Short mmCIF file of C-alpha atoms in Angstrom, two decimals:
data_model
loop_
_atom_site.label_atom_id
_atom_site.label_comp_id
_atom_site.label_asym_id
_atom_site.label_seq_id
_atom_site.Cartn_x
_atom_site.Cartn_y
_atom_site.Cartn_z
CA UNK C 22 -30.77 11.96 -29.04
CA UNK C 23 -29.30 13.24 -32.41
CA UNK C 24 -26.59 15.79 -32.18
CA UNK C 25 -27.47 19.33 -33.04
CA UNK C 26 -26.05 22.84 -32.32
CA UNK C 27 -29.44 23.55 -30.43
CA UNK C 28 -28.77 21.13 -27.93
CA UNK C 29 -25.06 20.80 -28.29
CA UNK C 30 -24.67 23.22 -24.89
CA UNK C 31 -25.96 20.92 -22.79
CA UNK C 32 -23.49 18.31 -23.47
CA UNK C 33 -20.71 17.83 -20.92
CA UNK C 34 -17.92 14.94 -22.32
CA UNK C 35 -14.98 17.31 -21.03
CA UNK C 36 -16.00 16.35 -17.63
CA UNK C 37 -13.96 13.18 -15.96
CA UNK C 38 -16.10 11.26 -13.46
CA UNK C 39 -15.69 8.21 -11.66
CA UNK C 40 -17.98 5.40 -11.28
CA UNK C 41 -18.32 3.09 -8.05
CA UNK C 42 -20.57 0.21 -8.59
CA UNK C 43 -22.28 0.36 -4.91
CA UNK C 44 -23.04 -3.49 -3.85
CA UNK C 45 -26.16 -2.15 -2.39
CA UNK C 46 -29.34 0.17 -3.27
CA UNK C 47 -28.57 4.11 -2.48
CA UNK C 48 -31.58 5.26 -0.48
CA UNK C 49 -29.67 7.82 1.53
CA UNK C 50 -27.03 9.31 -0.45
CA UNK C 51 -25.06 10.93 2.65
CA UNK C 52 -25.21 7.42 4.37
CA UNK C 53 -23.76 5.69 1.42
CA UNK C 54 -20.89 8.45 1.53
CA UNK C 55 -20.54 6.95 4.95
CA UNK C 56 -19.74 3.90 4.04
CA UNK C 57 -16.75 4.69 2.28
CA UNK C 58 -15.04 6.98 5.07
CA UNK C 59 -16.49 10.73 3.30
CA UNK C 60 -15.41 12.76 1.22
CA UNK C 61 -11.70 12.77 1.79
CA UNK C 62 -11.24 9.40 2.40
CA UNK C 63 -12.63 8.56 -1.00
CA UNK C 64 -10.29 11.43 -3.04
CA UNK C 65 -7.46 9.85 -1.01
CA UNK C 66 -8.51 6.33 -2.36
CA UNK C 67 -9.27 7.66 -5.75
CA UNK C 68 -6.12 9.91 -5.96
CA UNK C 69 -4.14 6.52 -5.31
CA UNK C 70 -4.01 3.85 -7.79
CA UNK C 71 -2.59 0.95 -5.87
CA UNK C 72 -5.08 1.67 -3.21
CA UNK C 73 -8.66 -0.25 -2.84
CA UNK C 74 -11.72 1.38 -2.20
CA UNK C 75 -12.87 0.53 1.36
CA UNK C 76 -16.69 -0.02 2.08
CA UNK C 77 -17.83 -0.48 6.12
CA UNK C 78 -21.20 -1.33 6.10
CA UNK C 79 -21.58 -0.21 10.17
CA UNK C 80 -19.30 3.10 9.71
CA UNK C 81 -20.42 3.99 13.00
CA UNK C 82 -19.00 0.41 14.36
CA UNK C 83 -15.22 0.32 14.80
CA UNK C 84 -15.89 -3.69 14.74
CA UNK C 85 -17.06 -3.73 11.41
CA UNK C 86 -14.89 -4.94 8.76
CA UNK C 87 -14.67 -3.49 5.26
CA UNK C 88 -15.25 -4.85 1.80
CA UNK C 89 -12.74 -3.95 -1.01
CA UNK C 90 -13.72 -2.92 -4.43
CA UNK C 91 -10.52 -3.27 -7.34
CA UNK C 92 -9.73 -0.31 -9.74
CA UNK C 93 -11.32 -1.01 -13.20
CA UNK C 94 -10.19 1.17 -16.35
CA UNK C 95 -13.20 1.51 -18.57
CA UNK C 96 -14.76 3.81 -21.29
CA UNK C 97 -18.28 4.98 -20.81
CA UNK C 98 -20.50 8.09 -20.82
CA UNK C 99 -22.64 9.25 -18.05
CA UNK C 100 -26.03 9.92 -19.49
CA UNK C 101 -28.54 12.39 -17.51
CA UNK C 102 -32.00 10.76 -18.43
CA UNK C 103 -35.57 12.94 -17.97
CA UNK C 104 -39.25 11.39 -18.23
CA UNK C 105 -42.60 11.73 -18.19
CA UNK C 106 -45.33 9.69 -16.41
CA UNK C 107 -48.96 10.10 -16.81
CA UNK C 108 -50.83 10.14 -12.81
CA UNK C 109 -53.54 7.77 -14.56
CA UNK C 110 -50.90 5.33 -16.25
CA UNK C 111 -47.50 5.33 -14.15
CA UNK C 112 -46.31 2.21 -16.14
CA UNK C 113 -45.74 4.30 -19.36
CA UNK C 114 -42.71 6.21 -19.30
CA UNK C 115 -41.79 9.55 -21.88
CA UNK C 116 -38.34 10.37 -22.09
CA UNK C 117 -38.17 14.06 -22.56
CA UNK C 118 -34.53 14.94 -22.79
CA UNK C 119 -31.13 12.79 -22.67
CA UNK C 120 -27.71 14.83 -21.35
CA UNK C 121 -24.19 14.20 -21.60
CA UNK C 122 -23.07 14.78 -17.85
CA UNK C 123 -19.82 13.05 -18.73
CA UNK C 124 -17.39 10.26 -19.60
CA UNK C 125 -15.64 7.68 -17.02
CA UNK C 126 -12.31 6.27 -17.64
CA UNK C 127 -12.43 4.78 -14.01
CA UNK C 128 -14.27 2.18 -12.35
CA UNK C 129 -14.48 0.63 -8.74
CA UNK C 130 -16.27 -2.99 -8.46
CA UNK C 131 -16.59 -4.77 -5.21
CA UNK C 132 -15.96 -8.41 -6.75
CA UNK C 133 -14.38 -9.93 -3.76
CA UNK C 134 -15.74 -11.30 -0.83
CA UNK C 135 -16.55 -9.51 2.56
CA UNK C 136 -14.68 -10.77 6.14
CA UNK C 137 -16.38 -12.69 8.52
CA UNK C 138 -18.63 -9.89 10.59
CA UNK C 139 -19.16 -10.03 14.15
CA UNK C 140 -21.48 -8.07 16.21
CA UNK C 141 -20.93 -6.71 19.82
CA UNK C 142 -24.11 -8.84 20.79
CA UNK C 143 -24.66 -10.75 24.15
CA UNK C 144 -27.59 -11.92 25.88
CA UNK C 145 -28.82 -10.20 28.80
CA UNK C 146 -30.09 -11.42 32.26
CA UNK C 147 -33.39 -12.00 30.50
CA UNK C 148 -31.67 -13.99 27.58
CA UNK C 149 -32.31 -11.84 24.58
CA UNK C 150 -29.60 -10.52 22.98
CA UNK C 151 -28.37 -7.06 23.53
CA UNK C 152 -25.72 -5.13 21.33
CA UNK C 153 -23.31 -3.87 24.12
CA UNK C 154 -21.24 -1.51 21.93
CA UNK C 155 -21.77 1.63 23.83
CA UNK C 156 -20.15 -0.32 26.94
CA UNK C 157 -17.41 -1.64 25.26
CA UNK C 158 -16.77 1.87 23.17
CA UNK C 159 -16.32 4.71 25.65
CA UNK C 160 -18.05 8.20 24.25
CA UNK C 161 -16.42 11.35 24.50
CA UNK C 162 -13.86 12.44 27.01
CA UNK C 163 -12.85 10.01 30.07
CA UNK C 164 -12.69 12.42 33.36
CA UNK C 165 -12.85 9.05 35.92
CA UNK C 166 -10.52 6.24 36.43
CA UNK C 167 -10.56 2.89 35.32
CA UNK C 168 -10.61 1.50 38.95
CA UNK C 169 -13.78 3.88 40.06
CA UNK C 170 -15.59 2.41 37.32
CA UNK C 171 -17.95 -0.33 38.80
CA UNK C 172 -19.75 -1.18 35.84
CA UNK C 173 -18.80 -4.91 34.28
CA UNK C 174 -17.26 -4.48 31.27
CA UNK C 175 -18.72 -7.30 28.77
CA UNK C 176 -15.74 -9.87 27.08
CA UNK C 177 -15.34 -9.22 23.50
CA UNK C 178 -12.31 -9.16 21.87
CA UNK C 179 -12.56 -10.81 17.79
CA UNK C 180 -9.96 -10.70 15.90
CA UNK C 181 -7.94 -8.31 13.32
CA UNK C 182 -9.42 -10.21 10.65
CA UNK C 183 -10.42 -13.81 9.96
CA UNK C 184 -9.43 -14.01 6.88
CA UNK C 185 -6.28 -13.43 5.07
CA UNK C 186 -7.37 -13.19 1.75
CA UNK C 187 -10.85 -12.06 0.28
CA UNK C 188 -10.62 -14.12 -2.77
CA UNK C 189 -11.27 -17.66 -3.12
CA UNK C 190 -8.13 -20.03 -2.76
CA UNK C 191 -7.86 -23.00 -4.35
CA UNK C 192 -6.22 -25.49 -1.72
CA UNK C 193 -5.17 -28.74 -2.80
CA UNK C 194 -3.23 -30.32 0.43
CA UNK C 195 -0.86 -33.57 -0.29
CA UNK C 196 0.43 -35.96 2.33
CA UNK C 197 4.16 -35.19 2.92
CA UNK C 198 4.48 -37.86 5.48
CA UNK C 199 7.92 -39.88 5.86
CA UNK C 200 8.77 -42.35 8.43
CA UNK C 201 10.75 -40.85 10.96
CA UNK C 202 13.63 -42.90 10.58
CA UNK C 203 14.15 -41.80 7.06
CA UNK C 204 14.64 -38.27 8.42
CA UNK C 205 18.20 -36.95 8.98
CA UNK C 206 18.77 -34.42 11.18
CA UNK C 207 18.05 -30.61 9.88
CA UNK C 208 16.17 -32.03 6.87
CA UNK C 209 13.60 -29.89 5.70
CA UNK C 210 10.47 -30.62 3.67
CA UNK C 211 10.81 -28.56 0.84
CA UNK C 212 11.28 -29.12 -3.36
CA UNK C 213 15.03 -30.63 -4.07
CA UNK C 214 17.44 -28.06 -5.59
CA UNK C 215 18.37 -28.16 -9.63
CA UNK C 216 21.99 -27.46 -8.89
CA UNK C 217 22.58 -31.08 -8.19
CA UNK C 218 24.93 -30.38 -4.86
CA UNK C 219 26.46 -33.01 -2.18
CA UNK C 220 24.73 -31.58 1.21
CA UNK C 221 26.60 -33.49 3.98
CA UNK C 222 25.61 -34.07 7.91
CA UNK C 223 29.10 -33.43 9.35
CA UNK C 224 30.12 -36.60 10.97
CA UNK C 225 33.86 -38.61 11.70
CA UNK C 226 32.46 -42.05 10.33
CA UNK C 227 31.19 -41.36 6.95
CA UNK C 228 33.27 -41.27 3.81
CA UNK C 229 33.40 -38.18 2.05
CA UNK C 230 32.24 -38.77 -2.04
CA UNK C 231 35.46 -38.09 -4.26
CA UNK C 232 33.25 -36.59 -7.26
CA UNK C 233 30.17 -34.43 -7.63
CA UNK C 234 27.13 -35.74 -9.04
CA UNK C 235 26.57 -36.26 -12.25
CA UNK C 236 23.98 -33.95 -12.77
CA UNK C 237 25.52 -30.87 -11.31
CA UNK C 238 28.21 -30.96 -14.34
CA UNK C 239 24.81 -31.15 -17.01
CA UNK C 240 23.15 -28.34 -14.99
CA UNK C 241 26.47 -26.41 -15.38
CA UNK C 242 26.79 -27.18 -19.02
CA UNK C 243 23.13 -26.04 -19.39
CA UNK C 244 24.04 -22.21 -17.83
CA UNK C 245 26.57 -22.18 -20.94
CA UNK C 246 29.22 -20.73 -17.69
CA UNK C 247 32.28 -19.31 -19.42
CA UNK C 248 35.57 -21.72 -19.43
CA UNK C 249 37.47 -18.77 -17.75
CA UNK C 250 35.47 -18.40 -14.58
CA UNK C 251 35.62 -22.29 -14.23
CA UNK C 252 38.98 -21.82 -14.11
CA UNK C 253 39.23 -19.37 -11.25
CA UNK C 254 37.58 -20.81 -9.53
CA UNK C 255 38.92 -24.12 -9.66
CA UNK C 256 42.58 -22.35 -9.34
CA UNK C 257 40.78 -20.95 -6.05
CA UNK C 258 40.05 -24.45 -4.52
CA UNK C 259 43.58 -25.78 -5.62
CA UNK C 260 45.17 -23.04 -3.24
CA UNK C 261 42.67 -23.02 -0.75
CA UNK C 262 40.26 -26.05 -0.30
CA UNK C 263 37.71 -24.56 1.99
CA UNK C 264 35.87 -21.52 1.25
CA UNK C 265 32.61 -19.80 1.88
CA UNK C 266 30.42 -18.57 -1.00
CA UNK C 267 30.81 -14.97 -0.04
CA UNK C 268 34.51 -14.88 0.11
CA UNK C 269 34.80 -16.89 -3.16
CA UNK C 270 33.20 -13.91 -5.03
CA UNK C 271 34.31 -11.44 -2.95
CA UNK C 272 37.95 -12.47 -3.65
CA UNK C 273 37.13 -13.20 -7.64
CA UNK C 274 34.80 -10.29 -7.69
CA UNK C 275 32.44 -12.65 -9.44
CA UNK C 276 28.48 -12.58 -9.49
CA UNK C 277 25.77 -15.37 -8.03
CA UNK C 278 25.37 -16.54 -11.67
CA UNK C 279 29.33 -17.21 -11.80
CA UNK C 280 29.69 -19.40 -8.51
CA UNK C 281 26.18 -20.98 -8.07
CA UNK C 282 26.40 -23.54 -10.13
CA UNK C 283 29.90 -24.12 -9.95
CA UNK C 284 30.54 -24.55 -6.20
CA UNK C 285 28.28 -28.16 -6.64
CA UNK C 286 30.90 -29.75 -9.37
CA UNK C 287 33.91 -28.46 -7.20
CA UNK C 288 33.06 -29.70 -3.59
CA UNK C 289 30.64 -30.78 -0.98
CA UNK C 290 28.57 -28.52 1.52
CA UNK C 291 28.74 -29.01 4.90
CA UNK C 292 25.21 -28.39 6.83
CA UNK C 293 27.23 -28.48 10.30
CA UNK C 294 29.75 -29.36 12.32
CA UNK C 295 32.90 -26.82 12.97
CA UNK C 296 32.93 -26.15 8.68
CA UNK C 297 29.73 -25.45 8.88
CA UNK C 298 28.05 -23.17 5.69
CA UNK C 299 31.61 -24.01 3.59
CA UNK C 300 32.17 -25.60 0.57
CA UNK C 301 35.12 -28.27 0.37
CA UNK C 302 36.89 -29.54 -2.10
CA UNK C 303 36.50 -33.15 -3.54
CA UNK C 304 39.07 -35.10 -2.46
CA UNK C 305 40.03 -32.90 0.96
CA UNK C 306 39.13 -34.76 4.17
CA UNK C 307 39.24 -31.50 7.04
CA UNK C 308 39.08 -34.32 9.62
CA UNK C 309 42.24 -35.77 8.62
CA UNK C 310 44.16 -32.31 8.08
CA UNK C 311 45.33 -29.75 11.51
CA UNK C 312 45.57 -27.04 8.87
CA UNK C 313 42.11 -27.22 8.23
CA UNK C 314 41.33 -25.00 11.48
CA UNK C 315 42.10 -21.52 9.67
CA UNK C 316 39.24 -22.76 7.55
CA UNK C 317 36.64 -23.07 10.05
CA UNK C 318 33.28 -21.43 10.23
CA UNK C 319 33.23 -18.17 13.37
CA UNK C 320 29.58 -16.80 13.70
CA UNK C 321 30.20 -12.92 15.08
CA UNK C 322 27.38 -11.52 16.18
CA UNK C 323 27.10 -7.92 16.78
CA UNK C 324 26.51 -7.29 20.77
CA UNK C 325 23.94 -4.81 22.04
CA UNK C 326 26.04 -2.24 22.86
CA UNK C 327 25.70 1.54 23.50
CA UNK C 328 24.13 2.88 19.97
CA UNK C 329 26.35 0.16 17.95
CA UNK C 330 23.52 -2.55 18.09
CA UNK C 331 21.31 0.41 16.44
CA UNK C 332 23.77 1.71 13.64
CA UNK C 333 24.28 -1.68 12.44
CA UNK C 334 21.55 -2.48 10.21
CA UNK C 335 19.40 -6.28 9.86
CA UNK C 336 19.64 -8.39 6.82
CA UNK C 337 16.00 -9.05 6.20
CA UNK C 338 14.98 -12.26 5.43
CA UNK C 339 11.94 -14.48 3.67
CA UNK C 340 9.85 -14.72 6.82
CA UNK C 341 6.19 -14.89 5.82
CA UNK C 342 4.69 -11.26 6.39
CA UNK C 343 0.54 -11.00 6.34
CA UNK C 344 -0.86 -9.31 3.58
CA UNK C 345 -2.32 -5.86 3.47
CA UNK C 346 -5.96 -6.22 1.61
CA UNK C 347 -6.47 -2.54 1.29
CA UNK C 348 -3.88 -2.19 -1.48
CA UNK C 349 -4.01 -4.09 -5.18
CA UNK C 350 -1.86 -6.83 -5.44
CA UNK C 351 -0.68 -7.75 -1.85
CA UNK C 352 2.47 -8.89 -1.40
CA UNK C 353 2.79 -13.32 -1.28
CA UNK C 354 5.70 -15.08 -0.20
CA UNK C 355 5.81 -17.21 -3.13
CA UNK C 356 9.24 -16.32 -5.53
CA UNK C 357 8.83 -16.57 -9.15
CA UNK C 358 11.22 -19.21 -10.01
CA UNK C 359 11.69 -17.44 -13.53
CA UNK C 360 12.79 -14.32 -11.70
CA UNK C 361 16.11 -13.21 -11.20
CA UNK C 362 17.77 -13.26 -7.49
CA UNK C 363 18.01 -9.84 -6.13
CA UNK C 364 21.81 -10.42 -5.62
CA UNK C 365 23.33 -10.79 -9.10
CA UNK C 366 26.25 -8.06 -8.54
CA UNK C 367 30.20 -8.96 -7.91
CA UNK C 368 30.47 -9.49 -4.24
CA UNK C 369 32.48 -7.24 -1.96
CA UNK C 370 35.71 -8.56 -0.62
CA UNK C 371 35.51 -6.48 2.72
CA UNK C 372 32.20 -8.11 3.86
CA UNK C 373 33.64 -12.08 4.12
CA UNK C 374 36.86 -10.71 5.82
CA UNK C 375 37.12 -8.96 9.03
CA UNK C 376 40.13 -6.39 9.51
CA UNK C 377 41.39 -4.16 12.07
CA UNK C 378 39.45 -1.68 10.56
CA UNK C 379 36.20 -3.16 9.87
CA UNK C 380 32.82 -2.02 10.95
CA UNK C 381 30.60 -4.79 10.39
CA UNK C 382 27.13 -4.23 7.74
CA UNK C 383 25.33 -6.57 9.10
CA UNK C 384 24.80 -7.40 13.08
CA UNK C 385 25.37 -11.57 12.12
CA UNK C 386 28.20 -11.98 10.19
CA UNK C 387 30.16 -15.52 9.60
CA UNK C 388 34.05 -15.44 9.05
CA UNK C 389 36.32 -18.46 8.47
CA UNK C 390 39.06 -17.82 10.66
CA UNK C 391 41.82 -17.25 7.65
CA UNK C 392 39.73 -14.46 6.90
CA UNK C 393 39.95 -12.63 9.91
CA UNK C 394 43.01 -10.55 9.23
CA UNK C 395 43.80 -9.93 13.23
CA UNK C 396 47.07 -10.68 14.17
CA UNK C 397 46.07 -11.59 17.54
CA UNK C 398 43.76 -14.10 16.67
CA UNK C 399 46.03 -15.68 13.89
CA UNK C 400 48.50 -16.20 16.69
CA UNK C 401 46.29 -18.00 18.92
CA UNK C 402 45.92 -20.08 15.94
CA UNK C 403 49.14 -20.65 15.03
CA UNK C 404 50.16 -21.81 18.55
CA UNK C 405 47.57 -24.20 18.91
CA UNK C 406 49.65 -27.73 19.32
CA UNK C 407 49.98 -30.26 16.91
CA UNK C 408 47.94 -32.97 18.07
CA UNK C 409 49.29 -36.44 18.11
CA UNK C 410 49.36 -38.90 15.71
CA UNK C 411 46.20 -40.75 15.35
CA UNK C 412 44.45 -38.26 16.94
CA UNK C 413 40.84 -36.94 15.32
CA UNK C 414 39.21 -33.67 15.38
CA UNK C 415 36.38 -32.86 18.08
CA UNK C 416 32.76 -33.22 16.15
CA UNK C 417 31.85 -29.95 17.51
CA UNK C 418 34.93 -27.50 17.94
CA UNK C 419 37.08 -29.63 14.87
CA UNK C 420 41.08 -28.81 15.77
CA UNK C 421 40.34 -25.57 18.05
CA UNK C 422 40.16 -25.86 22.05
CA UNK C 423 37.28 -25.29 23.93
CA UNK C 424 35.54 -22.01 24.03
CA UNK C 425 38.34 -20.73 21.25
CA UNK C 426 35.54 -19.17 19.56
CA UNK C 427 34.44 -16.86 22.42
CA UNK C 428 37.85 -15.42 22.95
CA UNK C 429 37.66 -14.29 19.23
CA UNK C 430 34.33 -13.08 19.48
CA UNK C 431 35.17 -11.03 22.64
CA UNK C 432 38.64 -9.53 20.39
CA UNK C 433 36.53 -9.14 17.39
CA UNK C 434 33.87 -7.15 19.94
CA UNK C 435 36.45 -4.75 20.84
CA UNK C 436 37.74 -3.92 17.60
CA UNK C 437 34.42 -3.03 16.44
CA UNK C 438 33.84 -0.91 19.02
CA UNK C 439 37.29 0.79 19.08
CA UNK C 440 36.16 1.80 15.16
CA UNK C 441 33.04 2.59 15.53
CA UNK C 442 33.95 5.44 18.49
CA UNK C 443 36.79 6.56 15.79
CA UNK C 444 34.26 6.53 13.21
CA UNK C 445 31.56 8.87 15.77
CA UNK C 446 34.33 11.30 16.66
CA UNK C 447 35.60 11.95 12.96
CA UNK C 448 31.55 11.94 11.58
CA UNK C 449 32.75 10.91 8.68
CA UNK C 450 31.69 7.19 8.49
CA UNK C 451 28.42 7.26 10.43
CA UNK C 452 26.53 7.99 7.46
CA UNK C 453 27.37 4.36 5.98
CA UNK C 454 25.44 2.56 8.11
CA UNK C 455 21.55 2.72 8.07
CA UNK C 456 19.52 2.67 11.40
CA UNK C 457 16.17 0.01 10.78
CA UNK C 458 14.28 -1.84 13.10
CA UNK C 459 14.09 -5.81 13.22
CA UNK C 460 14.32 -9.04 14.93
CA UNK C 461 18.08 -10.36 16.02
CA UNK C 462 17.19 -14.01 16.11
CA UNK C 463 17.90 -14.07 12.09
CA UNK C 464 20.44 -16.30 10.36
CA UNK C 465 22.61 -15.14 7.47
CA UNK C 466 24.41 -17.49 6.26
CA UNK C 467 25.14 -16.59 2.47
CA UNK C 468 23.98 -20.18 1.17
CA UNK C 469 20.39 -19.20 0.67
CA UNK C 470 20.05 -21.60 -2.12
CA UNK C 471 21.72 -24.52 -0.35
CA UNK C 472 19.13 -26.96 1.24
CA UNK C 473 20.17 -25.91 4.89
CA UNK C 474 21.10 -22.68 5.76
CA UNK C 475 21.59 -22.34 9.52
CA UNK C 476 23.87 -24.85 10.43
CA UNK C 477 24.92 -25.79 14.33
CA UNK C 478 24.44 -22.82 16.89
CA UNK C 479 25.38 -24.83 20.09
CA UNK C 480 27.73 -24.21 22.53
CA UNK C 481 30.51 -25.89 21.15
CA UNK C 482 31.55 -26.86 24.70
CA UNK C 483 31.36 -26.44 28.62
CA UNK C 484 34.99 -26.55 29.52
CA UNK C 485 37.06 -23.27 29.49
CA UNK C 486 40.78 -23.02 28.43
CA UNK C 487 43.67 -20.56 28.79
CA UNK C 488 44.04 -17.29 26.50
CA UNK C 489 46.44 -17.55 24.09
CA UNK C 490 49.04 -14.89 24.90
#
């Protein structure tokens, strides 16, 4: 229809609409607003853009489960058609005017596939089925109890969903099969690391390697590291030949780019054993050296206390969290290996060392006992006895007595409660701490690049000793 100031009135393109290709035909036009929740529901949608549109095909069926349709952008123009038909020839069609109602920008297409639907349905004493959703769904308000209700109440409970995603996946599955004798103990089956590092079972037979391989010195050339950081760090390990990740850039103030791939060319990893989660330097046996104990791994965990064990926040982790369809682009657990780590800032000093004014950040923390700056605890170290000579460390406590570990825990306990009353009295360091919900069965070791991460949790041993006084 040619453009004309006669006609130009009825003409509309200021008018914004949105189009929703229905997967259906539209008989009943209040029904098919039904489907997608009414009127709010589908402003709300709308209103959002990370949000999908959600289409139940049984609104009235809290068992059905809903199709999503994607947000499009397009450019089109909503045309308002009217024709003629003669009563003695239907087929032939006049179009009598054409209107402008409007233009879309937006689009909604249902292009993925539906769940799995399954109907409240069960045969009845005469064997024909019989949709049971009014006794399964109570109606209106419930005056009687549960136990004066003599009616049988049919089993059907299906699940959330049956499938995770509502595209199709392309699954190609490989055998990762290995004979069980070639598997060491806390292996796991996952792509080998490109930093090239020594990760060690800790052991008193084997003979520690007196150079790092060869490819962890090309990886490091490739990362272009500067000359000076190599040299802190290296200057670290000459004064101290056991350290931790985090207190390496907590006491250089240095960034996961500076140590990562410098820790591999500078020592060997231990996966567990009493230096468990440390990184020691080539040429340093700890099984052959009493000094070695101020270097050993303590795992403080945060006790469930009062309101401590709430104000104490939980360092999430990678665990595999289920996808939520109803918004674009759920979340995977798959990290882009071309993205940076989240952690690429200088490390703080006061989260690898424990003071007697600390108030822990996170409710797992490990210290290596030089690090733990209580005077107490460094003189239970300090009179520990020289062992004979000859004599080896213990595979599982290394140069410390039995339940050492405990008695520092139980110190380390009080401290942190001591400061965090101080801290609730004076209100003024409360507001550091973040209160969040989680799961306490986490590890956090700070090696979450290293091919094992948790190390050895047991009891170190069954027999008690005297307190150090």
């Amino acid at each position: 229809m040619e453009f004309s100031p006669l006609n130009a009135h009825k003409h509309n393109l200021q008018k914004e609409l949105v189009c929703i290709e229905y997967p259906g035909t539209v008989r009943n036009p209040e029904r098919m607003m039904a489907s997608f929740g009414g009127n709010l529901e589908l402003s709300t949608t709308i209103e959002s853009e990370k949000r999908r549109l959600e289409l139940r095909f049984r609104p009235e069926s809290m068992y059905a489960k809903p199709t999503f349709g994607d947000r499009h952008t397009t450019a089109g123009l909503v045309l308002k058609i009217k024709t003629r038909r003669k009563r003695n020839q239907p087929n032939e069609v006049q179009i009598s005017s054409i209107e402008i109602a409007g233009h879309v920008n937006l689009v909604y297409r249902f292009e993925s596939m539906c769940d799995f639907q399954l109907l409240p349905a069960l045969p009845n004493s005469a064997g024909e089925l019989e949709c049971t959703y009014d006794k399964l769904v109570p109606k209106g308000v419930i005056t009687s109890m549960p136990k004066e209700n003599d009616s049988n109440v049919p089993y059907f409970l299906p699940p959330i969903s049956f499938s995770r995603y509502d595209t199709a996946q392309l699954c190609i599955f490989k055998s990762k099969e290995k004979p069980p004798n070639k598997l060491s103990r806390g292996e796991k089956c996952r792509p080998s690391r490109t930093k090239h590092g020594l990760y060690l079972q800790f052991n008193m037979t084997d003979q520690l390697p007196t150079g790092p391989n060869p490819l962890a010195a090309q990886a490091m050339q490739q990362r272009h590291i500067q000359q000076e950081t190599t040299r802190l760090i290296s200057n670290s390990f000459e004064e101290r030949p056991i350290w931790t990740k985090a207190a390496l850039k907590g006491a250089l103030q240095l960034s996961e780019d500076d140590v990562r791939y410098i820790l591999p060319v500078m020592g060997l990893y231990y996966l567990n054993g009493p230096w468990r989660g440390t990184w020691v330097r080539f040429g340093y046996d700890p099984r052959t050296h009493f000094e070695a104990r101020f270097y050993q791994l303590l795992d403080f965990r945060v006790r469930a206390i009062g309101a401590l064990h709430d104000k104490i926040k939980v360092k999430r982790t990678q665990n595999p969290t289920k996808p939520c369809m109803r918004f674009a682009s759920p979340s995977t657990n798959t990290r882009d290996p071309n993205k940076e780590s989240l952690s690429r800032t200088a490390a703080s000093q006061s989260s690898a060392v424990f003071t007697m004014d600390t108030l822990p950040q996170m409710r797992i923390i490990f210290y290596q006992y030089c690090d733990v700056k209580v005077p107490r605890i460094q003189q239970m170290l300090e009179k520990i006895p020289t062992p004979m000579t000859g004599v080896t460390c213990n595979e599982k406590t290394g140069w410390l007595p039995p339940r050492f570990d405990e008695q520092c825990r139980d110190i380390l306990t009080d401290i942190v409660l001591t400061n965090f009353r101080k801290a609730k009295e004076t209100d003024s360091t409360t507001s550091e701490f973040e209160e969040t919900e989680g799961d306490e069965t986490e590890i956090t070791f700070d090696e979450e690049d290293d091919e094992n991460e948790y190390g050895d949790m047991e009891d170190l041993d069954e027999k008690g000793f005297s307190e150090f006084d």
